[in-house]
mmCIF file of C-alpha atoms in Angstrom:
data_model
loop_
_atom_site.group_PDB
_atom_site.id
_atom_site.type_symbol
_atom_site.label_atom_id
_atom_site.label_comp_id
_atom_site.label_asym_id
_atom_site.label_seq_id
_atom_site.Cartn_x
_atom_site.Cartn_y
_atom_site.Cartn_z
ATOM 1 C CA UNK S 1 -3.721 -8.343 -14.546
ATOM 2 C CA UNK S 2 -3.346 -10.217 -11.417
ATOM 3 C CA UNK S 3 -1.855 -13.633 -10.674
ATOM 4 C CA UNK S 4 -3.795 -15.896 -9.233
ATOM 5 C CA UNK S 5 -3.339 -16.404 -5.460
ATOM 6 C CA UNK S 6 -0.755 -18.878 -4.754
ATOM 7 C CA UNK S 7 -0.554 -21.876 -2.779
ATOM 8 C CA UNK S 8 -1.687 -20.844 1.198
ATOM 9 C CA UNK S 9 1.900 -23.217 2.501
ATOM 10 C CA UNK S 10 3.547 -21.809 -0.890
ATOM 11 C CA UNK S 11 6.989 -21.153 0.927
ATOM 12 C CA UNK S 12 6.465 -25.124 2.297
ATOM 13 C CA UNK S 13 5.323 -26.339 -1.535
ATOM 14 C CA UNK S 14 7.773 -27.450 -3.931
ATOM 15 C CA UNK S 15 5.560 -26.199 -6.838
ATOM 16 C CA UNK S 16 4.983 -23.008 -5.375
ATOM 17 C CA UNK S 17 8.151 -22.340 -3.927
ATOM 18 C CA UNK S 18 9.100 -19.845 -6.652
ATOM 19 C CA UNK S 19 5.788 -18.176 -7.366
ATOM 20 C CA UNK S 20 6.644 -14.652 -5.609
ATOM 21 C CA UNK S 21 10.051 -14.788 -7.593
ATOM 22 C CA UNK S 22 7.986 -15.145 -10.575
ATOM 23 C CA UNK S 23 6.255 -12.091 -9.657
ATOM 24 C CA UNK S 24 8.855 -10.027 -8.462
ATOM 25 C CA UNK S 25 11.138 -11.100 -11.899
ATOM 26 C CA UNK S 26 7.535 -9.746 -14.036
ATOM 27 C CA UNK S 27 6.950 -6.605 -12.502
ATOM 28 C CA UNK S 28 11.063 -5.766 -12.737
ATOM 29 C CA UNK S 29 10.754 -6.269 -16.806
ATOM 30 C CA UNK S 30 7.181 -4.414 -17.164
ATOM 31 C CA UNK S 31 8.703 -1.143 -14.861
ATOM 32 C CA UNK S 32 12.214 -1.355 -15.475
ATOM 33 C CA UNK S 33 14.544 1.214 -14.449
ATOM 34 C CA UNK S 34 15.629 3.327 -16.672
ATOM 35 C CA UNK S 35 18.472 6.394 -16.963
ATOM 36 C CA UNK S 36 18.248 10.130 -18.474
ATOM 37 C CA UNK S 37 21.492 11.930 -17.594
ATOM 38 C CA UNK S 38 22.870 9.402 -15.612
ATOM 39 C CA UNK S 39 19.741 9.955 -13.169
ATOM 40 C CA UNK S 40 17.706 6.567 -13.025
ATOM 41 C CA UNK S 41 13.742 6.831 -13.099
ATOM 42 C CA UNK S 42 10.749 4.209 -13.423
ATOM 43 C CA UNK S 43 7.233 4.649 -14.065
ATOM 44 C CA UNK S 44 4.172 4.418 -11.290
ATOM 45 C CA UNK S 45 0.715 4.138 -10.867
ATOM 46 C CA UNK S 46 -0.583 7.228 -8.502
ATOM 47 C CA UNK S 47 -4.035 8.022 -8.504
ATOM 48 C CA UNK S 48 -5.058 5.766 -11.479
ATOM 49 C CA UNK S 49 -2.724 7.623 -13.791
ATOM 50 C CA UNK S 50 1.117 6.755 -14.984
ATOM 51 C CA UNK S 51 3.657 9.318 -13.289
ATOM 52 C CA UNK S 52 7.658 8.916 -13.569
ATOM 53 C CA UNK S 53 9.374 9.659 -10.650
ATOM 54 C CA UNK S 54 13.361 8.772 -9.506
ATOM 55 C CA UNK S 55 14.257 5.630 -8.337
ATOM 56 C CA UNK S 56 15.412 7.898 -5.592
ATOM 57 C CA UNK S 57 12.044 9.069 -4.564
ATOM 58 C CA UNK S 58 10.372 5.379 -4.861
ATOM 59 C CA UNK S 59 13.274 4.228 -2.502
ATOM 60 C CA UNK S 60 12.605 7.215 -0.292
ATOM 61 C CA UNK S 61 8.744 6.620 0.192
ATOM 62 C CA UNK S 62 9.288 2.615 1.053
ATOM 63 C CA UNK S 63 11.427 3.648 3.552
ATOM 64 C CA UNK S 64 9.147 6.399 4.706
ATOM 65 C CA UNK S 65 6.706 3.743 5.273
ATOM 66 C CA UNK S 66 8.971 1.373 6.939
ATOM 67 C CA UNK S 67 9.924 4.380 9.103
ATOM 68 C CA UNK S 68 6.369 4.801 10.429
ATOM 69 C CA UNK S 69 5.474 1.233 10.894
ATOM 70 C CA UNK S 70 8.587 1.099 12.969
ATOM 71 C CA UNK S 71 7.991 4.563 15.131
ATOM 72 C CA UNK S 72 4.648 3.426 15.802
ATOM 73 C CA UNK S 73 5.558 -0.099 17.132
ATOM 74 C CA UNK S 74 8.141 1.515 19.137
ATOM 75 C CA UNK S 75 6.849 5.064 20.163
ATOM 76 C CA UNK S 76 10.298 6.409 19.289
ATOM 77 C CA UNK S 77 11.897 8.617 16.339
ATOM 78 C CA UNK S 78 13.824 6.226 13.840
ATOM 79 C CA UNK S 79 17.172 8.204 12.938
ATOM 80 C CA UNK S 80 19.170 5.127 11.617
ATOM 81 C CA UNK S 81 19.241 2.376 9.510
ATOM 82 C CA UNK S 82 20.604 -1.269 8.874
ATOM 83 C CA UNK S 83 19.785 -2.536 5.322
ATOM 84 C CA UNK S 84 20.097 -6.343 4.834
ATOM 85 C CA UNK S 85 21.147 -6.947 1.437
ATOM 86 C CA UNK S 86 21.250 -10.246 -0.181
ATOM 87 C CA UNK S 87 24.317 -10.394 -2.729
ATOM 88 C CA UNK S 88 22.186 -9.559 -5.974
ATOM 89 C CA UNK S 89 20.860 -6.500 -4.807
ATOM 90 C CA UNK S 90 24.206 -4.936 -3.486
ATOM 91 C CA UNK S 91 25.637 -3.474 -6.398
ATOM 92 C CA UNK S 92 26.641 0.331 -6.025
ATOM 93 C CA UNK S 93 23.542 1.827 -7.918
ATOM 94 C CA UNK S 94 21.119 0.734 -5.073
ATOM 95 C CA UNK S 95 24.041 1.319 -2.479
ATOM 96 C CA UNK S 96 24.248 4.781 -3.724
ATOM 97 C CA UNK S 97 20.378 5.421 -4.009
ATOM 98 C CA UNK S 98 19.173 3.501 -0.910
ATOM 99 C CA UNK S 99 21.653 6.343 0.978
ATOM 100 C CA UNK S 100 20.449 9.408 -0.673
ATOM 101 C CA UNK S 101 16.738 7.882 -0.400
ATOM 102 C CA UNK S 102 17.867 7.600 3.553
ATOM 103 C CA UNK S 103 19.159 10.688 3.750
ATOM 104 C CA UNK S 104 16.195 12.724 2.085
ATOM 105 C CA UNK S 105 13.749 11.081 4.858
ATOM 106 C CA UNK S 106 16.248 12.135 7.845
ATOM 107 C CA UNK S 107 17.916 8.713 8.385
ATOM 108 C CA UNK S 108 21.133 7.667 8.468
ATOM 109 C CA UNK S 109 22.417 4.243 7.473
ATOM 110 C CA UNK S 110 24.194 2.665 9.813
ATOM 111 C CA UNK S 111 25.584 0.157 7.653
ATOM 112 C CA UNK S 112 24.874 -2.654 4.599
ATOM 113 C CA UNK S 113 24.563 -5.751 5.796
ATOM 114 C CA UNK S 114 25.873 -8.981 3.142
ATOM 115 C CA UNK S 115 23.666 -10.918 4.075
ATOM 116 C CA UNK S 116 25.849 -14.356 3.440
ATOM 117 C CA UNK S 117 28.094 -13.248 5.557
ATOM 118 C CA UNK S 118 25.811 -12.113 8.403
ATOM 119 C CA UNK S 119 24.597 -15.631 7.693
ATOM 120 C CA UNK S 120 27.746 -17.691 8.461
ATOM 121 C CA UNK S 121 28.604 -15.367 11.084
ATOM 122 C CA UNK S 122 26.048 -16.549 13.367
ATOM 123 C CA UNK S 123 27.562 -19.868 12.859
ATOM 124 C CA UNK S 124 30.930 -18.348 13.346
ATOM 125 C CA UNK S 125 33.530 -19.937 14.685
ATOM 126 C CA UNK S 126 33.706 -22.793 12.478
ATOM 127 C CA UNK S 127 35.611 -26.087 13.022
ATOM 128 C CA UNK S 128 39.682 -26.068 12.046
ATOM 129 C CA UNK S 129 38.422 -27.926 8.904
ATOM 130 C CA UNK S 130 36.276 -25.785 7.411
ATOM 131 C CA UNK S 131 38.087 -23.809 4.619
ATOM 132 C CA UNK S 132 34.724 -23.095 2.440
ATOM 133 C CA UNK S 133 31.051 -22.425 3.429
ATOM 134 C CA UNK S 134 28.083 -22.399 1.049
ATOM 135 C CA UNK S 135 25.261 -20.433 2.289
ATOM 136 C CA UNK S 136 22.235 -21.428 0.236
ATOM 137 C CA UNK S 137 18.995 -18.968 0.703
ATOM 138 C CA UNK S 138 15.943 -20.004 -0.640
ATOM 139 C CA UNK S 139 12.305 -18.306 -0.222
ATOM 140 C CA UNK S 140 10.394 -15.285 -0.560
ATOM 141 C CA UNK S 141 11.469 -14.720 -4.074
ATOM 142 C CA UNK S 142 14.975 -15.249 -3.861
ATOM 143 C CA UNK S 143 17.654 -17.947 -4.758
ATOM 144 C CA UNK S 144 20.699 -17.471 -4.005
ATOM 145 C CA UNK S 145 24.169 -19.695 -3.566
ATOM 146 C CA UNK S 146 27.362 -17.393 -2.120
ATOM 147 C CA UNK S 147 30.873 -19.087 -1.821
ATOM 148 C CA UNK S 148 32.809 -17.836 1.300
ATOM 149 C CA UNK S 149 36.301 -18.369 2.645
ATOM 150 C CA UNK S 150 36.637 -19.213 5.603
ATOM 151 C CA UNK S 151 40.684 -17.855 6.795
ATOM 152 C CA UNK S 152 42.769 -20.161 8.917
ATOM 153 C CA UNK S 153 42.159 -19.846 12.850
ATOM 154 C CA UNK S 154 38.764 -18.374 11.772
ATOM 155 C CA UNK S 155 40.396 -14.772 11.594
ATOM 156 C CA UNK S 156 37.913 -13.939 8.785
ATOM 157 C CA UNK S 157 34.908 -14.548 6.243
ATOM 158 C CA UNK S 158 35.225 -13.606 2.617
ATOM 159 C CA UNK S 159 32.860 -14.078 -0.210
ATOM 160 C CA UNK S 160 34.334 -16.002 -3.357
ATOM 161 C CA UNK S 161 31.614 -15.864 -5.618
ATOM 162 C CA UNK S 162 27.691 -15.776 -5.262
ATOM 163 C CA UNK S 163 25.120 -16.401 -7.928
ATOM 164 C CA UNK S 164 21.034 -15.092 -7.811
ATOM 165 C CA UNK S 165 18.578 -16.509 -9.981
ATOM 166 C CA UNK S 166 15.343 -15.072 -10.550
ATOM 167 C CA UNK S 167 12.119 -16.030 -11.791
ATOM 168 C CA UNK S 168 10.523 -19.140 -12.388
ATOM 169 C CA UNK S 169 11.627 -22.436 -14.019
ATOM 170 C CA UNK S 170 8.184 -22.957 -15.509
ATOM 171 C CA UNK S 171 7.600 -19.421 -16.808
ATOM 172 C CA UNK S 172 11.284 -20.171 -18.129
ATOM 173 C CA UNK S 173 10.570 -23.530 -19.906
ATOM 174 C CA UNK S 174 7.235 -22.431 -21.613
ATOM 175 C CA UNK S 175 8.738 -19.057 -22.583
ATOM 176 C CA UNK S 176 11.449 -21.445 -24.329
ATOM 177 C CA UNK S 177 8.847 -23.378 -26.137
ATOM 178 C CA UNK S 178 7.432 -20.258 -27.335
ATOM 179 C CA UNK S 179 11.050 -19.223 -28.877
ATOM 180 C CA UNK S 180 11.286 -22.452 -30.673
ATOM 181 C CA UNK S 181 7.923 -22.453 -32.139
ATOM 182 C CA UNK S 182 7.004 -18.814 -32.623
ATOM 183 C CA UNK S 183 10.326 -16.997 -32.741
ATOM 184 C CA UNK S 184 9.669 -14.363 -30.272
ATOM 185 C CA UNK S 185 10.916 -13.195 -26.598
ATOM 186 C CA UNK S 186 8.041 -13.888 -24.817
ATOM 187 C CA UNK S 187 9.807 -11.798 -21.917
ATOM 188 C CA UNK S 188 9.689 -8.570 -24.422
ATOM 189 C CA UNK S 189 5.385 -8.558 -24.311
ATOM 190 C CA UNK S 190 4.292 -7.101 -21.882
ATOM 191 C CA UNK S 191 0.226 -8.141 -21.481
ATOM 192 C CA UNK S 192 1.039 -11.677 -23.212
ATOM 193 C CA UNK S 193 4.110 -12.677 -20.643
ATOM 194 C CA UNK S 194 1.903 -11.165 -17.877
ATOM 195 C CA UNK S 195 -0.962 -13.819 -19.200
ATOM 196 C CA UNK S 196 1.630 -16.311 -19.613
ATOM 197 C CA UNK S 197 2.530 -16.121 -15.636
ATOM 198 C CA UNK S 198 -1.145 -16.163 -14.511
ATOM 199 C CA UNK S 199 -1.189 -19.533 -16.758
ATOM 200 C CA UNK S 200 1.982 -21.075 -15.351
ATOM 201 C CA UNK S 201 0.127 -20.407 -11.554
ATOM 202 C CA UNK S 202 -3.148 -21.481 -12.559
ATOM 203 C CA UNK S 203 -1.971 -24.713 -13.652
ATOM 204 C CA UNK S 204 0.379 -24.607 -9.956
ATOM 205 C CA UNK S 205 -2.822 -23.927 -8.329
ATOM 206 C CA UNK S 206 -4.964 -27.366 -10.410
ATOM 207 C CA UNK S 207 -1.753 -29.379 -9.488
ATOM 208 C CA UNK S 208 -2.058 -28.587 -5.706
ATOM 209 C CA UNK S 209 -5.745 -29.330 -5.500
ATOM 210 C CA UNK S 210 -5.235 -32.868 -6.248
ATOM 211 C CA UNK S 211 -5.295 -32.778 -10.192
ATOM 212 C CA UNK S 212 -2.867 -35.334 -11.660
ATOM 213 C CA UNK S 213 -2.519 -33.334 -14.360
ATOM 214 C CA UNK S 214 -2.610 -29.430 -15.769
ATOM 215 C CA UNK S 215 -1.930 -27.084 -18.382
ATOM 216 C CA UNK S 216 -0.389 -24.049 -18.933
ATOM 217 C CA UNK S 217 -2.606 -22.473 -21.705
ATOM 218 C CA UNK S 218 -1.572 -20.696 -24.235
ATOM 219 C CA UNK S 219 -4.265 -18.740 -26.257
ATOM 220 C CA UNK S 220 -3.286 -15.346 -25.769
ATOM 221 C CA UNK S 221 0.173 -15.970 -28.159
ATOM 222 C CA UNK S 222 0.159 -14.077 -31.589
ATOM 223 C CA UNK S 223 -0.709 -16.014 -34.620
ATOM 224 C CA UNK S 224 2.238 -17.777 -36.370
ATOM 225 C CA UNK S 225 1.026 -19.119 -39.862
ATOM 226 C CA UNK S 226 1.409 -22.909 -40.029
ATOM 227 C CA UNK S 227 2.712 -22.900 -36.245
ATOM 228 C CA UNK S 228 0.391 -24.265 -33.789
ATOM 229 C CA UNK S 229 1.240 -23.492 -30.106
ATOM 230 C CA UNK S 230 -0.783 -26.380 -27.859
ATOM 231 C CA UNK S 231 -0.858 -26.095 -24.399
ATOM 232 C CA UNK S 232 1.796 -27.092 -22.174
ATOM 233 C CA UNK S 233 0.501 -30.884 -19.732
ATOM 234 C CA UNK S 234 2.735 -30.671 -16.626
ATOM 235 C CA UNK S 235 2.162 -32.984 -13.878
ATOM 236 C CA UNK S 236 3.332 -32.567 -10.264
ATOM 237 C CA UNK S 237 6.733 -34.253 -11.059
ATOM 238 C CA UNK S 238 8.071 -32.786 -14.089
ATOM 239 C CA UNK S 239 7.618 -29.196 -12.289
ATOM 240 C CA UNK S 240 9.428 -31.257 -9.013
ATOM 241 C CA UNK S 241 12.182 -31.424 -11.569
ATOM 242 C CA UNK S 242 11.986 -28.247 -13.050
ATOM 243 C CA UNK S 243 12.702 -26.610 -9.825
ATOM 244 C CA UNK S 244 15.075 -28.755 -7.987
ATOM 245 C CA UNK S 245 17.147 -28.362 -11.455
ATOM 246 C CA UNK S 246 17.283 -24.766 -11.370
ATOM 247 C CA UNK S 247 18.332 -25.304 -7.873
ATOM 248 C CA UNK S 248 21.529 -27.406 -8.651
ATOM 249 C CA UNK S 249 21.540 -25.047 -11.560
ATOM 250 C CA UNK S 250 21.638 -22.118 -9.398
ATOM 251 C CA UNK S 251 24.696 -23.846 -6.881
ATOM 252 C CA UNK S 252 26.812 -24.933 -9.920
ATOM 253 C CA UNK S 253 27.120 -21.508 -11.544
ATOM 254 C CA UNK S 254 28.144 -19.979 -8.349
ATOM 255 C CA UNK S 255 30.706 -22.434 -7.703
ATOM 256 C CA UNK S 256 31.649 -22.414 -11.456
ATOM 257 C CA UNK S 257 31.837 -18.418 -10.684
ATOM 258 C CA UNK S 258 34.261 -19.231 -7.828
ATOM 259 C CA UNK S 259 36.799 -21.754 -10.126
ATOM 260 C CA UNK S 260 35.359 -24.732 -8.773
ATOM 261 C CA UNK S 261 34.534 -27.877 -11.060
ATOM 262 C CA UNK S 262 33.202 -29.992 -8.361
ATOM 263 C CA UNK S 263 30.359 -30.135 -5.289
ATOM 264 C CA UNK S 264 33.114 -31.513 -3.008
ATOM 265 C CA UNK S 265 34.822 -27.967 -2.825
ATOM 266 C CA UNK S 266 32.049 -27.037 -0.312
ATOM 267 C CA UNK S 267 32.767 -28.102 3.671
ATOM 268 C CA UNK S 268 30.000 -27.225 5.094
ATOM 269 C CA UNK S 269 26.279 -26.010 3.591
ATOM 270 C CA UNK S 270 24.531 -23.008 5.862
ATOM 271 C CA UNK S 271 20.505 -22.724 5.101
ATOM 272 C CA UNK S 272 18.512 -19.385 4.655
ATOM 273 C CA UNK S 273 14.662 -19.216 3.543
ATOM 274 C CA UNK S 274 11.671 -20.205 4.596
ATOM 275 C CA UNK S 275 11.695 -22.782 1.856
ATOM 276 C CA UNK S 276 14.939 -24.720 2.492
ATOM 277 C CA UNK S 277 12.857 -27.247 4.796
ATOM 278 C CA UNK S 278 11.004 -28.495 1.835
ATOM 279 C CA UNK S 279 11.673 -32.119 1.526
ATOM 280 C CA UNK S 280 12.877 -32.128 -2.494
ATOM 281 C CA UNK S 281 14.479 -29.200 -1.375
ATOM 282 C CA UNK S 282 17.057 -31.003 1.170
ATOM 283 C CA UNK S 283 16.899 -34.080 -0.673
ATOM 284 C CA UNK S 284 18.436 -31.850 -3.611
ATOM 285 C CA UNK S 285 20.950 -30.624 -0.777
ATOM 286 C CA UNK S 286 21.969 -33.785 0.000
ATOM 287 C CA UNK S 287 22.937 -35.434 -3.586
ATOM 288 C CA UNK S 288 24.783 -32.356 -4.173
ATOM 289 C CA UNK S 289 26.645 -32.329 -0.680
ATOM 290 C CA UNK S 290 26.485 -36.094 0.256
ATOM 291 C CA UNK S 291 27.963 -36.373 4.168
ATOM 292 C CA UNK S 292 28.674 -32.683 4.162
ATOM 293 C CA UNK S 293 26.679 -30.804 7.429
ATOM 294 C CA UNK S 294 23.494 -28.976 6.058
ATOM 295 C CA UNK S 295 23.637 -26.498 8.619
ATOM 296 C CA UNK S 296 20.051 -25.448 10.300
ATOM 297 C CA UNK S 297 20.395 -25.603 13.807
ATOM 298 C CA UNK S 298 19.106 -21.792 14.051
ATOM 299 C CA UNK S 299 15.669 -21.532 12.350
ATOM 300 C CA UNK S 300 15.982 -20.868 8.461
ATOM 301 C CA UNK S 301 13.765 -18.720 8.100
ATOM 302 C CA UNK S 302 14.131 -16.299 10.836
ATOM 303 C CA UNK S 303 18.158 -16.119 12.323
ATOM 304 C CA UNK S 304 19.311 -13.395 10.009
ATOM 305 C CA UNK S 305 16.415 -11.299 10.620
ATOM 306 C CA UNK S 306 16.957 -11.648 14.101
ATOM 307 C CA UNK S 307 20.313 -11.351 14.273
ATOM 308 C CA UNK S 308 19.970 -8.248 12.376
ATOM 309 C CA UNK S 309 17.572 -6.825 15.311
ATOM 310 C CA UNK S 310 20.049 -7.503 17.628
ATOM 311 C CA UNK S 311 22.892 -4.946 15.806
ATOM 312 C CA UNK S 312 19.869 -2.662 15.820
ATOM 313 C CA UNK S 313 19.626 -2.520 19.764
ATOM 314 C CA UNK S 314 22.989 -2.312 20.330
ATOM 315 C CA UNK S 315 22.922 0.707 18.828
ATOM 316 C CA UNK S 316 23.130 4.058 20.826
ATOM 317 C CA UNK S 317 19.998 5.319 18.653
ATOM 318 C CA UNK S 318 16.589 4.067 17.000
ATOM 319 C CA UNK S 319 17.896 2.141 14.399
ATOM 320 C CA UNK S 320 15.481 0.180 12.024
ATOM 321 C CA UNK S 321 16.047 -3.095 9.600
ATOM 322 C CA UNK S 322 15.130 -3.175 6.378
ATOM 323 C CA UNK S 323 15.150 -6.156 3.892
ATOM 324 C CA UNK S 324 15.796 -4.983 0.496
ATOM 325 C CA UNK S 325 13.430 -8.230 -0.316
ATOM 326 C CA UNK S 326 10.742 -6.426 0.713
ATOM 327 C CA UNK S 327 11.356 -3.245 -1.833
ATOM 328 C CA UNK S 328 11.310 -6.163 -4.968
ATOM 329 C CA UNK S 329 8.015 -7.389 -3.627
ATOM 330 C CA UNK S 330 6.546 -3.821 -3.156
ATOM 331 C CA UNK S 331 7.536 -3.156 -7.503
ATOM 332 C CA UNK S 332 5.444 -0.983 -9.514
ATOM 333 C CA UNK S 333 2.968 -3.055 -10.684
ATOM 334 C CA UNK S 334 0.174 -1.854 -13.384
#
């Protein structure tokens, strides 16, 4: 079953503003990955029927694609790679497979961008003062917070500690309501927390048309006797505070991650997302990191991208970027 369309100016809408993570968080948990002799696999849909192939092979044919859509734009053979990897997705597994998945299609990666620190390079050098730089990505289904270093003299960026939260804070809170009343991992059912997600955007959608008030039905939960599961009312500022909580949420874990007990740790704040220009979104920013710079002066939504582009002609041969955002948002879905 399909979610219902979001929001048109969802990446400029508070409420909406985590609807694709939503997605991207359901379809992980449906078609999760899963190993047989160390090799991992996941199930798709071909041709109307259910076929397991490696994760391998579903890396290899995104990239295939991406391969062709760049040849064709540019009229010339694609023999390299750069792979811009936000924190959460550069573990060694997808390392490992994204390069075997290159190599079976005739590419060569070039090398993995860390995205944070491509980030805060292009604001690189910093001033003598800055020891630590928070770059804080928000949009197209990711949140992320990553702690970096800045060395003395500017000699060097490290990252401290990052944090990536997925899903959505309203999906979250009724799911916990569930729990509580009903005893049961809504996460675990498949069709129900599929219906549940469609609810929780539904009542995004009502909210957005000028409704004062929703609700996330409910009517597709199993029967608990003497439990009675009502609907969940939100209005359009509890689900304001829903998500600007899992924001600060999402900031203090990763500087919890890093040893840090307080906000005033952070020197300077860089911004990455289409959504960081919502106002709650800055206005969150700036309790956190009162009279600390909220770096934007490149666009938000487009520098690392383009900075990215820029490594890729420099380079001696056709060289294509790829987000590894855009391989959670092309997921199995069923």
């Amino acid at each position: 079953m399909e979610d219902p369309n979001p929001c048109r100016q969802s990446s400029n809408c508070i409420i909406h503003c985590f609807s694709i993570a939503g997605r991207i968080l359901l379809r992980q948990l449906i078609c999760p990955i899963w190993f047989d002799s160390s090799f991992p696999y996941l199930k798709v849909c071909r041709h109307g029927r259910l076929t397991t192939i490696t994760l391998v092979r579903f890396f290899a044919d995104f990239l295939s694609k991406e391969k062709a859509k760049h040849e064709s734009i540019r009229g010339r053979i694609v023999t390299e790679a750069l792979i811009d990897l936000p924190l959460g997705f550069n573990v060694e597994l997808r390392r490992s497979t994204l390069l075997y998945a290159a190599t079976s299609i005739g590419v060569r990666i070039q090398e993995f961008l860390d995205r944070p620190i491509l980030a805060a390079l292009c604001y690189f050098p910093f001033r003598p003062h800055v020891r630590k730089v928070l770059v804080f990505e928000i949009g197209n289904g990711v949140l992320c917070s990553s702690l970096l270093k800045i060395q003395r003299g500017n000699l060097g960026i490290t990252v401290v500690a990052s944090e990536h939260s997925y899903g959505c804070p309203l999906v979250k809170f009724v799911g916990k309501k569930i729990k509580r009343s009903l005893g049961i991992e809504i996460q675990q059912y498949g069709i129900e927390f599929t219906l549940l997600n469609a609810s929780c955007e539904q009542a995004k959608n009502v909210l957005c048309s000028g409704e004062l008030c929703s609700v996330v039905d409910v009517y597709f939960l199993p029967q608990k006797r003497g439990v009675q599961m009502l609907p969940q009312v939100v209005n359009m500022a509890m689900l304001k505070r829903l998500n600007c909580r899992w924001i600060r949420k999402n900031i203090k874990q990763c500087l919890s991650k890093a040893g840090q007990v307080s906000f005033d740790a952070v020197d300077e704040v860089v911004l990455v997302g289409f959504s960081v220009g919502i106002p709650d979104v800055i206005n969150t920013l700036v309790s956190l990191f009162p009279g600390k710079p909220l770096r934007d002066d490149l666009h938000p939504g487009t520098f690392v991208r383009e900075r990215a582009n820029l490594l890729a002609r420099l380079s001696h041969n056709e060289t294509m970027v790829i987000s590894a955002d855009d391989i959670d948002r092309v997921w199995p879905k069923f």
